[in-house]
Coordinates of N, CA, C and O in Angstrom, one line a residue:
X2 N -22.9 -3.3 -8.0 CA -24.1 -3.2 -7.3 C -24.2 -1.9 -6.5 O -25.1 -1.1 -6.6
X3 N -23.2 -1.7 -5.7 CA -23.5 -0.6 -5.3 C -21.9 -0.1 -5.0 O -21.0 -0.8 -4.5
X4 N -21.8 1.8 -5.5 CA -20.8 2.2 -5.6 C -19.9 2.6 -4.8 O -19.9 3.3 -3.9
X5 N -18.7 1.7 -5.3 CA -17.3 2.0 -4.0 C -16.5 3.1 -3.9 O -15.8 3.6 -4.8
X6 N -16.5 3.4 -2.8 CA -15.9 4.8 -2.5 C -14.2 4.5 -1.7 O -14.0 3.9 -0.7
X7 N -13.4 5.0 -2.5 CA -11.9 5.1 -2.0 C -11.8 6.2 -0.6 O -12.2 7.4 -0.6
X8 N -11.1 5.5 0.5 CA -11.0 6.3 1.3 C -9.5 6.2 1.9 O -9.4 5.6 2.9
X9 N -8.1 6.7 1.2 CA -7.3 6.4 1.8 C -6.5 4.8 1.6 O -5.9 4.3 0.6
X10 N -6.8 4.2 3.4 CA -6.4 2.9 3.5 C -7.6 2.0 3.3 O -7.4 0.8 3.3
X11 N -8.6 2.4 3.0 CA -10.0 1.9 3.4 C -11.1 2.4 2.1 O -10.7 3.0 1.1
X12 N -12.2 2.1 2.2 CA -13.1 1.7 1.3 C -14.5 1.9 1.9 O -14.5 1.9 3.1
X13 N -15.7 2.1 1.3 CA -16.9 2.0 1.7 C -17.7 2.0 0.3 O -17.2 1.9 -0.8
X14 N -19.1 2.2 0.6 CA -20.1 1.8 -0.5 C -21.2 2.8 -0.3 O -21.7 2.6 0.9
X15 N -21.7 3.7 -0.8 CA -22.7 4.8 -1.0 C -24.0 4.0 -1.6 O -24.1 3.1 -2.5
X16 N -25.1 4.6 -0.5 CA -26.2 3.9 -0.7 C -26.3 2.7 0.3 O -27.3 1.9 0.1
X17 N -25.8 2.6 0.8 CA -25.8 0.9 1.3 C -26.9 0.3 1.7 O -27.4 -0.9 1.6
X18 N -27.2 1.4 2.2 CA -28.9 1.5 2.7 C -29.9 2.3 2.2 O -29.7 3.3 1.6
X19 N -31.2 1.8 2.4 CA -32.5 3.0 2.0 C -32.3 4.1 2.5 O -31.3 4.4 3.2
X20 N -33.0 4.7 2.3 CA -33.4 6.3 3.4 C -34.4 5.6 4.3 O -34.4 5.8 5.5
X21 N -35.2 4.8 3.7 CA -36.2 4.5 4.7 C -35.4 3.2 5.7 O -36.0 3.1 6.8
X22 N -34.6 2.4 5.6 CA -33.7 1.7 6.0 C -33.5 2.6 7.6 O -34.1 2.4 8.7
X23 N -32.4 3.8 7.0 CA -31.8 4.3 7.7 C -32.8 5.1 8.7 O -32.5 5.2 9.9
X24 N -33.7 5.5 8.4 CA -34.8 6.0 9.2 C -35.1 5.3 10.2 O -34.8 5.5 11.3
X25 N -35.8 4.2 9.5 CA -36.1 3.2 10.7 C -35.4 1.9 11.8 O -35.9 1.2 12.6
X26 N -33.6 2.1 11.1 CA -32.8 1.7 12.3 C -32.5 2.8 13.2 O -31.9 2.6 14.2
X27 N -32.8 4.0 12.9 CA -32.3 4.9 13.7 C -33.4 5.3 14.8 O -33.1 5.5 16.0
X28 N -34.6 5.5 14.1 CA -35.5 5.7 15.2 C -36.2 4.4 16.2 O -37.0 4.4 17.1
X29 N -35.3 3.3 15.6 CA -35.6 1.9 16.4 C -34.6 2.1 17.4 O -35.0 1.4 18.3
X30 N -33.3 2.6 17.7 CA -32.4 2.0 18.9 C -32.7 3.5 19.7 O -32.4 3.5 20.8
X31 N -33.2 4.7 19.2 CA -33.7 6.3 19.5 C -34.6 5.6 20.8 O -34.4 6.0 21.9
X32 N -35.5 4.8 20.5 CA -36.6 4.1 21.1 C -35.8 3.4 22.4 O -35.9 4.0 23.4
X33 N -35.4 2.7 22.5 CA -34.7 2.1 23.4 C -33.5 2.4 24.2 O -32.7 1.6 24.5
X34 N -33.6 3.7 24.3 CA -32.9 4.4 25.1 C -32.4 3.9 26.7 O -31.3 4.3 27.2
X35 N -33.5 3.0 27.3 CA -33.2 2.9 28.6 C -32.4 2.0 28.5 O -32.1 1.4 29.6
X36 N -32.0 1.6 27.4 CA -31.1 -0.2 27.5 C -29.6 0.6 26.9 O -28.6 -0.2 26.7
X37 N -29.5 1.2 26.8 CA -28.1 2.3 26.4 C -27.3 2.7 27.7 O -27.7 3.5 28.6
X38 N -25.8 1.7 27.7 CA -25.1 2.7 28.4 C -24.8 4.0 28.0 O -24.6 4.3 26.9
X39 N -24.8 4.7 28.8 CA -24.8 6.6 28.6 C -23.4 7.1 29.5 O -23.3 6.9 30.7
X40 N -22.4 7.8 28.7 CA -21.8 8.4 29.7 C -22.0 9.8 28.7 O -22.2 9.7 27.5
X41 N -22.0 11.0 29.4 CA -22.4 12.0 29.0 C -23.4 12.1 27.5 O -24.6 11.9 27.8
X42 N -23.2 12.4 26.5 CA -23.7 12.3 25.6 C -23.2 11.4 24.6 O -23.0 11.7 23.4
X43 N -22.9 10.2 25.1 CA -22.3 9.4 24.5 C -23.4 7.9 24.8 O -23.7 7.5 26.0
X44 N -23.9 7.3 23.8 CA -24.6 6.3 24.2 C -24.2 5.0 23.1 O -23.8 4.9 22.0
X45 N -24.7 3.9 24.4 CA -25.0 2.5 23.3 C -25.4 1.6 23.5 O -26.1 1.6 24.6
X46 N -25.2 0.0 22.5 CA -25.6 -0.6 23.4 C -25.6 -2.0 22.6 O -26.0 -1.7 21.5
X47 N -25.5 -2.8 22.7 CA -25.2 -3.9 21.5 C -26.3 -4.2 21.3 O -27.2 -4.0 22.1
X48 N -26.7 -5.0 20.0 CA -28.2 -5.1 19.4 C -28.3 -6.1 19.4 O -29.4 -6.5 19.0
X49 N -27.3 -7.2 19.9 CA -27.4 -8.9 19.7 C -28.2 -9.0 21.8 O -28.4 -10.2 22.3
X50 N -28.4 -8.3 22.4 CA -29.0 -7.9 23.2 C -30.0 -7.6 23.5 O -30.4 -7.9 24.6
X51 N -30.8 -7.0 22.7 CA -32.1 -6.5 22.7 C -33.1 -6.7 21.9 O -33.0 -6.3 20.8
X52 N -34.1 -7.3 22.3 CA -34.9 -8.0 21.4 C -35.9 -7.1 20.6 O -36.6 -7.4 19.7
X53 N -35.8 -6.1 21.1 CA -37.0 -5.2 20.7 C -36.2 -4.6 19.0 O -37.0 -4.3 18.1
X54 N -34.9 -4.5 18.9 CA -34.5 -4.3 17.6 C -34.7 -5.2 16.1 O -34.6 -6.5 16.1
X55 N -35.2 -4.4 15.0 CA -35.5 -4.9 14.1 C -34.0 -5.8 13.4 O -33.2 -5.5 12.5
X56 N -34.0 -7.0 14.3 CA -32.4 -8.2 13.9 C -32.6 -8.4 12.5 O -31.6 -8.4 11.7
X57 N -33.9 -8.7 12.1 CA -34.2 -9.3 10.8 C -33.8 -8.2 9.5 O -34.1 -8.6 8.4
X58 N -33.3 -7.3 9.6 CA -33.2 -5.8 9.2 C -31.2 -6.3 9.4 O -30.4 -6.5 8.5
X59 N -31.0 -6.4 10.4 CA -29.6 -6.6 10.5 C -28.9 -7.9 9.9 O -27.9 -7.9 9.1
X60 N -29.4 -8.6 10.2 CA -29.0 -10.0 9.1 C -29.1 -9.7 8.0 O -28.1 -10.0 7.4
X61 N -30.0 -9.1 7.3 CA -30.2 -8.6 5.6 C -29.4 -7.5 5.8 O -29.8 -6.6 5.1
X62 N -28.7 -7.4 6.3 CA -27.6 -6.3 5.8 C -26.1 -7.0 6.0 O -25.2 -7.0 5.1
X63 N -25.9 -7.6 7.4 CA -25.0 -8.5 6.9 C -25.0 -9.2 5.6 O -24.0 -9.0 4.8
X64 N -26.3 -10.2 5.2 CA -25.9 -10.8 4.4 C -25.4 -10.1 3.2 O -24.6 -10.7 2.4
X65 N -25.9 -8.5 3.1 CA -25.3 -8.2 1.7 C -24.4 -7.5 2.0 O -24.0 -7.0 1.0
X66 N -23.5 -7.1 3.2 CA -22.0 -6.9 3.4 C -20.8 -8.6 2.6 O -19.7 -8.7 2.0
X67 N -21.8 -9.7 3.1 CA -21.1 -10.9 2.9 C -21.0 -11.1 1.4 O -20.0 -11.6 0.9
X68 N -22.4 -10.5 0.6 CA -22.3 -11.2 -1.0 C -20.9 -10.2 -1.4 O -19.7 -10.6 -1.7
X69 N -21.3 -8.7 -1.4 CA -20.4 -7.4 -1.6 C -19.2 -7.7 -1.7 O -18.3 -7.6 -2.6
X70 N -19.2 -8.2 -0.4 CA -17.1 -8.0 -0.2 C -17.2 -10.0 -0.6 O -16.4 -10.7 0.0
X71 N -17.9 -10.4 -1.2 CA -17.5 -12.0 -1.4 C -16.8 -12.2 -0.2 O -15.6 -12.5 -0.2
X72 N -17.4 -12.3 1.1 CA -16.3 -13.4 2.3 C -17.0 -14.5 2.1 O -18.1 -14.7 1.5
X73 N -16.1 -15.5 2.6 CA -16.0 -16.8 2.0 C -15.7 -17.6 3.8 O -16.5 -18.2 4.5
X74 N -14.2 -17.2 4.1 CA -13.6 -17.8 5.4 C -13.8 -16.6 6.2 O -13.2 -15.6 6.1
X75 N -14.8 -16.8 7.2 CA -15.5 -15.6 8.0 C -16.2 -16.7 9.3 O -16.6 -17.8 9.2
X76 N -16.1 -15.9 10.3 CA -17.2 -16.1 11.3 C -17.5 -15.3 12.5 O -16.4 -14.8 12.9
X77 N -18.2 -15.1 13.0 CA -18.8 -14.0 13.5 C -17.8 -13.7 15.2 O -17.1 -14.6 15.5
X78 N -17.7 -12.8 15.8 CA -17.0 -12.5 17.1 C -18.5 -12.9 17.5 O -19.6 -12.9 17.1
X79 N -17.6 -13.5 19.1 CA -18.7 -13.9 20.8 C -19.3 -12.9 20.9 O -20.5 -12.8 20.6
X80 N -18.4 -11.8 21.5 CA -18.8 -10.4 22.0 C -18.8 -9.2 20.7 O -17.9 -8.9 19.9
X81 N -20.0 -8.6 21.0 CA -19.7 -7.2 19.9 C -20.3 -7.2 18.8 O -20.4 -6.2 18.1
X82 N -20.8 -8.4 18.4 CA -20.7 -8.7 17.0 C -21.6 -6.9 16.4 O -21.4 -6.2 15.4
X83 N -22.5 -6.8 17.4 CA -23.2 -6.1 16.4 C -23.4 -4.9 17.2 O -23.6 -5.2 18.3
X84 N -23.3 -3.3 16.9 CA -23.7 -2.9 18.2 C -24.0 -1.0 17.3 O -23.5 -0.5 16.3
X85 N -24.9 -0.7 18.1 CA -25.2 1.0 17.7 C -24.4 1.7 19.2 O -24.1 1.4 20.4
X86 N -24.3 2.6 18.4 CA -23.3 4.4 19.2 C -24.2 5.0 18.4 O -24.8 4.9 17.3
X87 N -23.9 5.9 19.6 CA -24.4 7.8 19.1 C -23.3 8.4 20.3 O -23.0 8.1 21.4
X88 N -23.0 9.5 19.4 CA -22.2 10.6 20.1 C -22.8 12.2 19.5 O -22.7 13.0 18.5
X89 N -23.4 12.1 20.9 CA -24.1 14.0 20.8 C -22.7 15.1 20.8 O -21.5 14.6 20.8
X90 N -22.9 16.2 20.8 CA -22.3 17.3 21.0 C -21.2 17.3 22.6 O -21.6 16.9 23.7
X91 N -20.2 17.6 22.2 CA -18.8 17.5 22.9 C -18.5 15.7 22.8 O -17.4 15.4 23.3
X92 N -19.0 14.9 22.5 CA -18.2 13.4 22.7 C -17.4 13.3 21.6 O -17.1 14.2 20.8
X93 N -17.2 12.0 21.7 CA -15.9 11.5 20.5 C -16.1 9.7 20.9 O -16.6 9.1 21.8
X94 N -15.4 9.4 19.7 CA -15.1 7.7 20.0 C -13.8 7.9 20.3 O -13.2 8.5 19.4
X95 N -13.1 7.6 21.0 CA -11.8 7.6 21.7 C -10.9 7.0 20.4 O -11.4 6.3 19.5
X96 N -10.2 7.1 20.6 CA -9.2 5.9 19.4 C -8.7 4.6 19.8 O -8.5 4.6 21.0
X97 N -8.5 3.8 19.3 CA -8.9 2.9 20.1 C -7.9 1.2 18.5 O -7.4 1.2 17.4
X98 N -8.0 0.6 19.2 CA -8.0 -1.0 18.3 C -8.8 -1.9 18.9 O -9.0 -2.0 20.1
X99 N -9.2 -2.6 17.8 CA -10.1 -4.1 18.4 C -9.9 -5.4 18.5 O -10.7 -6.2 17.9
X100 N -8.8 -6.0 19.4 CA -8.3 -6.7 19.3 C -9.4 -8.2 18.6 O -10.7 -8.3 18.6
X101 N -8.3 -9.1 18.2 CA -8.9 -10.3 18.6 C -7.8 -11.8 19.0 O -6.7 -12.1 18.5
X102 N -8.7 -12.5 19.9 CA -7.3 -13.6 20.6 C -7.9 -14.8 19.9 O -8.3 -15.8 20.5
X103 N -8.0 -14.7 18.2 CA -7.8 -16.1 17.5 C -7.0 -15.3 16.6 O -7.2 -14.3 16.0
X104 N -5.5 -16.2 16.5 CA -4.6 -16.0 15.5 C -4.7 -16.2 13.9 O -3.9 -15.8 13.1
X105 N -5.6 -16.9 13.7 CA -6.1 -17.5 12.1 C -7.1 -16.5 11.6 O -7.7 -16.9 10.7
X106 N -7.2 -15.2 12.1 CA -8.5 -14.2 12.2 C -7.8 -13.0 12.2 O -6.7 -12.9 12.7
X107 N -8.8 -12.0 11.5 CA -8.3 -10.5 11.8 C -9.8 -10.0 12.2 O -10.8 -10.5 11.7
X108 N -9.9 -8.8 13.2 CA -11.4 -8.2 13.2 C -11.5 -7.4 12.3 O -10.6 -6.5 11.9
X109 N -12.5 -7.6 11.8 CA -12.9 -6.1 10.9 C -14.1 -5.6 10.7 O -14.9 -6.4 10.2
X110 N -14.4 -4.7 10.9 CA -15.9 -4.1 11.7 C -16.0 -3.3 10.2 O -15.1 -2.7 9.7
X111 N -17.6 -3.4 9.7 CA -18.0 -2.4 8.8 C -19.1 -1.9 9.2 O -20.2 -2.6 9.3
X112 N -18.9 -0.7 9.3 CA -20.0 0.5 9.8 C -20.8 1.2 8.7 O -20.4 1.4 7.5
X113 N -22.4 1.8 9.4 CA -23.1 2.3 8.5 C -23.3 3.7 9.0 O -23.1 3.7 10.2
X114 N -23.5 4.4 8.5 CA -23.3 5.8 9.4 C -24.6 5.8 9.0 O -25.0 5.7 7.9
X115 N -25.5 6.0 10.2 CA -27.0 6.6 10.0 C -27.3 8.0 10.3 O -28.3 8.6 10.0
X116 N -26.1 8.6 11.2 CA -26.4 10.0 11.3 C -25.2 10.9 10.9 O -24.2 10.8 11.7
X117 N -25.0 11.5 10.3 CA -23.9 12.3 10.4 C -23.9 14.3 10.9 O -24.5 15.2 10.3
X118 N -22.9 14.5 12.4 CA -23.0 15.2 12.1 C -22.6 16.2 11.3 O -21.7 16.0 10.5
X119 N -23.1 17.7 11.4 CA -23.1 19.1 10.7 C -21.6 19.5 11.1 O -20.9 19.6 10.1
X120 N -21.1 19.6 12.2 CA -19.8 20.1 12.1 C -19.1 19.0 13.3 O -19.4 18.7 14.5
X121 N -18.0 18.3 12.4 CA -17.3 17.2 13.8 C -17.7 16.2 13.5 O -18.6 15.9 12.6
X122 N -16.9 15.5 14.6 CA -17.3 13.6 14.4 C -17.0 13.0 13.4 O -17.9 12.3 12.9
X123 N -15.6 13.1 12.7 CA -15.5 12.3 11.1 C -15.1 11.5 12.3 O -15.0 11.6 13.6
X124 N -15.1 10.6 11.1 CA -14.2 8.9 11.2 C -13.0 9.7 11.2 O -12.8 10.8 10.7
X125 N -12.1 8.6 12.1 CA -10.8 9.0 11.9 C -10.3 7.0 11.7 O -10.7 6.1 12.4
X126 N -9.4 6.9 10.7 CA -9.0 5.4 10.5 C -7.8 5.7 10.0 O -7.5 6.2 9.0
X127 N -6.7 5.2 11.1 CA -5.2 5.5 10.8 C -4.9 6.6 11.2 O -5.0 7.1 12.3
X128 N -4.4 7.1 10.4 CA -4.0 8.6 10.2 C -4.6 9.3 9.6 O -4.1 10.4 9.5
X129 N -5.7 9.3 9.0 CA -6.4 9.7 8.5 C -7.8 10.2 8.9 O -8.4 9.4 9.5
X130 N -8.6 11.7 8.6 CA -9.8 11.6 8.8 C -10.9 11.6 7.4 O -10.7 12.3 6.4
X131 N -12.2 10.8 7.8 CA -12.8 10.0 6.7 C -14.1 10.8 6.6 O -14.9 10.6 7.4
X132 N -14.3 11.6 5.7 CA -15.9 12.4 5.5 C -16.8 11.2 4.8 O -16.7 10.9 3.6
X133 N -17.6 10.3 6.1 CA -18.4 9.3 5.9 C -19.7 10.0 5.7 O -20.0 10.8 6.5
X134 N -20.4 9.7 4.7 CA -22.0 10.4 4.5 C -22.7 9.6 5.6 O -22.2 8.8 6.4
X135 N -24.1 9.8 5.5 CA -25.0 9.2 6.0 C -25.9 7.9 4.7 O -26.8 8.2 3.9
X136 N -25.7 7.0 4.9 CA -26.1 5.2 4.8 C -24.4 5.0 3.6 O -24.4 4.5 2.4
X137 N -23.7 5.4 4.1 CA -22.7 5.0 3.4 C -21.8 3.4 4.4 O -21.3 3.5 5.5
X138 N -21.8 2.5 3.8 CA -21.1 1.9 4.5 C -19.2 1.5 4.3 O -18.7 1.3 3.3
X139 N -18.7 1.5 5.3 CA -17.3 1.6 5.6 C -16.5 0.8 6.2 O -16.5 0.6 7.4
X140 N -15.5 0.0 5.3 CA -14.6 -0.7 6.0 C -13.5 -0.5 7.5 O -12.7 0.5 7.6
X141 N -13.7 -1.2 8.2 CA -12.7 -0.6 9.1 C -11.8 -1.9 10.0 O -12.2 -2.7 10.8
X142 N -10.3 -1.6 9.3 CA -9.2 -2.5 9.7 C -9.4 -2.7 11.2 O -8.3 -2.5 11.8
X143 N -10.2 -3.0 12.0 CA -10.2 -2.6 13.5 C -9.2 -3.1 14.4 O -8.8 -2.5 15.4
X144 N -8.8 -4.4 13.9 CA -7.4 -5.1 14.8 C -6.5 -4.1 14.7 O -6.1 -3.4 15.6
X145 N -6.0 -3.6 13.1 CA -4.9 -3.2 13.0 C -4.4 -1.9 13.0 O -3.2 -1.6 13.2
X146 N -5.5 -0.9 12.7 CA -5.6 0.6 13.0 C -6.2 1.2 13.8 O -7.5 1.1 14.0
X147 N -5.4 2.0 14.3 CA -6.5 2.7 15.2 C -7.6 3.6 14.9 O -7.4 4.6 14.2
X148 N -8.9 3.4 15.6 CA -10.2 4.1 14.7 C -10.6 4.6 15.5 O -10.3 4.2 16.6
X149 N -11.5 6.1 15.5 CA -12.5 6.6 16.5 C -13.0 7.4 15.8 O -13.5 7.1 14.8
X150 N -13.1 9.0 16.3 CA -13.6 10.0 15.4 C -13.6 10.9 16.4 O -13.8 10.7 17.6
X151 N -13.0 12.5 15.5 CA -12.9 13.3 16.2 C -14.2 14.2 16.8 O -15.2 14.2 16.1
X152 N -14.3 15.0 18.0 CA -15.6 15.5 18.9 C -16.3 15.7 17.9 O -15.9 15.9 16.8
X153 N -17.9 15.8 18.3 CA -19.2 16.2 17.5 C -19.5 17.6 18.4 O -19.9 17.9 19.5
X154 N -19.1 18.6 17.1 CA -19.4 20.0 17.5 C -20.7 20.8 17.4 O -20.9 21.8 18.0
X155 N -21.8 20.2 16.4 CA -23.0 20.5 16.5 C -23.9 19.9 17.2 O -23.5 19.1 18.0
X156 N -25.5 20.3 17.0 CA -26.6 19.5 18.2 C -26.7 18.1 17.5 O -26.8 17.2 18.3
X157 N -26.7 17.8 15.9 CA -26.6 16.5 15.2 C -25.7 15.5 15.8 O -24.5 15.9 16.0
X158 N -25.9 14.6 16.1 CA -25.5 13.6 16.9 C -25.1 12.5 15.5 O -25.7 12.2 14.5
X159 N -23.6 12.0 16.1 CA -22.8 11.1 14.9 C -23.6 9.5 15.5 O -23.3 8.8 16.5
X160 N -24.4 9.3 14.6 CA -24.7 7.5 14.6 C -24.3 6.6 14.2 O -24.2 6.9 13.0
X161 N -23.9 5.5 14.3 CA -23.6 4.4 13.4 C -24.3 3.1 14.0 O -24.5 3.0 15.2
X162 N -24.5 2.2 13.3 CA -24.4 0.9 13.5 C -23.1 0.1 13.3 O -22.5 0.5 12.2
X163 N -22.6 -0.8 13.9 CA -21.1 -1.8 13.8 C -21.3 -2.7 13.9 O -21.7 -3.1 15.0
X164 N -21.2 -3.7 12.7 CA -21.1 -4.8 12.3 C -19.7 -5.9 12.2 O -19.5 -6.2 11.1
X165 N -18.9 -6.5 13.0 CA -17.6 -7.3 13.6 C -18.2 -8.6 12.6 O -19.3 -9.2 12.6
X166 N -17.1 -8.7 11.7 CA -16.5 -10.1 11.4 C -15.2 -10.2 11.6 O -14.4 -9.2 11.6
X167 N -14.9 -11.4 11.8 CA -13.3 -12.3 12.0 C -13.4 -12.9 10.9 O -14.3 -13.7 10.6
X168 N -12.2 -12.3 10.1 CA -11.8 -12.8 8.4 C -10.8 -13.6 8.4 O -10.0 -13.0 9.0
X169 N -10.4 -14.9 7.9 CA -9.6 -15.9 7.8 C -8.3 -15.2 7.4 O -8.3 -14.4 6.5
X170 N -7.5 -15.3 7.9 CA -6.2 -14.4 7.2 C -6.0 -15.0 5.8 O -5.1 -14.6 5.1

């Protein structure tokens, strides 16, 4: 259904989204700026939050993350589950892991990159740095590797949406 891209330790899928998809989650959380924590040019803000976001847009994309990767023993994190970043010029996602305190579970967050930018800001997962396009979606070990991305050196600002399931071990 839609083509898998080898990345390394990790995996993603080209296309994942429309263009017009991607358009209009992007200029939907663009809009809602005042509900975004901001530290310098770093913004966000979780979407299981704000009502003004197109959710119905986000469940139809979960659900076809769920058919895709066939999960089966899955259920959703309390906190986080769903959440948009943007990082303007000089930020970065720090590196980081995502824990989780149920032992029968691993986190694993898959991201859609809605903006990518021009120079800076890959994914970084592991040891590794990941040239994610834009509506490409991407697996990311989040308990077990550490993930961020290195600074965004142009005015294009790196976007994503993040999507958290807890997978049955």
């Amino acid at each position: 259904m839609f083509e898998k891209i080898i990345y390394g330790e990790t995996y993603g899928y080209k296309n994942f989204i429309t263009e017009d998809e991607r358009v209009y989650l992007l200029e939907s959380a663009r809009k809602l700026s005042s509900s975004m924590n901001v530290v310098g040019s770093k913004r966000m803000f979780y979407l299981d939050n704000i009502s003004d976001y197109p959710h119905d847009l986000i469940r139809e994309i979960r659900d076809r993350i769920v058919v895709t990767e066939q999960l089966e023993n899955y259920k959703e994190p309390e906190k986080g589950k769903n959440f948009f970043a943007e990082y303007g010029k000089d930020s970065e996602c720090r590196l980081h892991r995502d824990p989780t305190f149920e032992t029968d579970y691993i986190h694993v967050r898959y991201n859609l990159m809605l903006s990518k930018p021009d120079r800076g800001g890959q994914t970084v997962h592991g040891d590794e740095f990941l040239d994610i396009d834009e509506r490409v979606l991407w697996k990311c070990f989040a308990e077990h590797l550490e993930h961020g991305s290195d600074v965004v050196m142009g005015n294009k600002p790196r976007s994503i949406i993040s999507m958290g399931f807890l997978i049955k071990k």
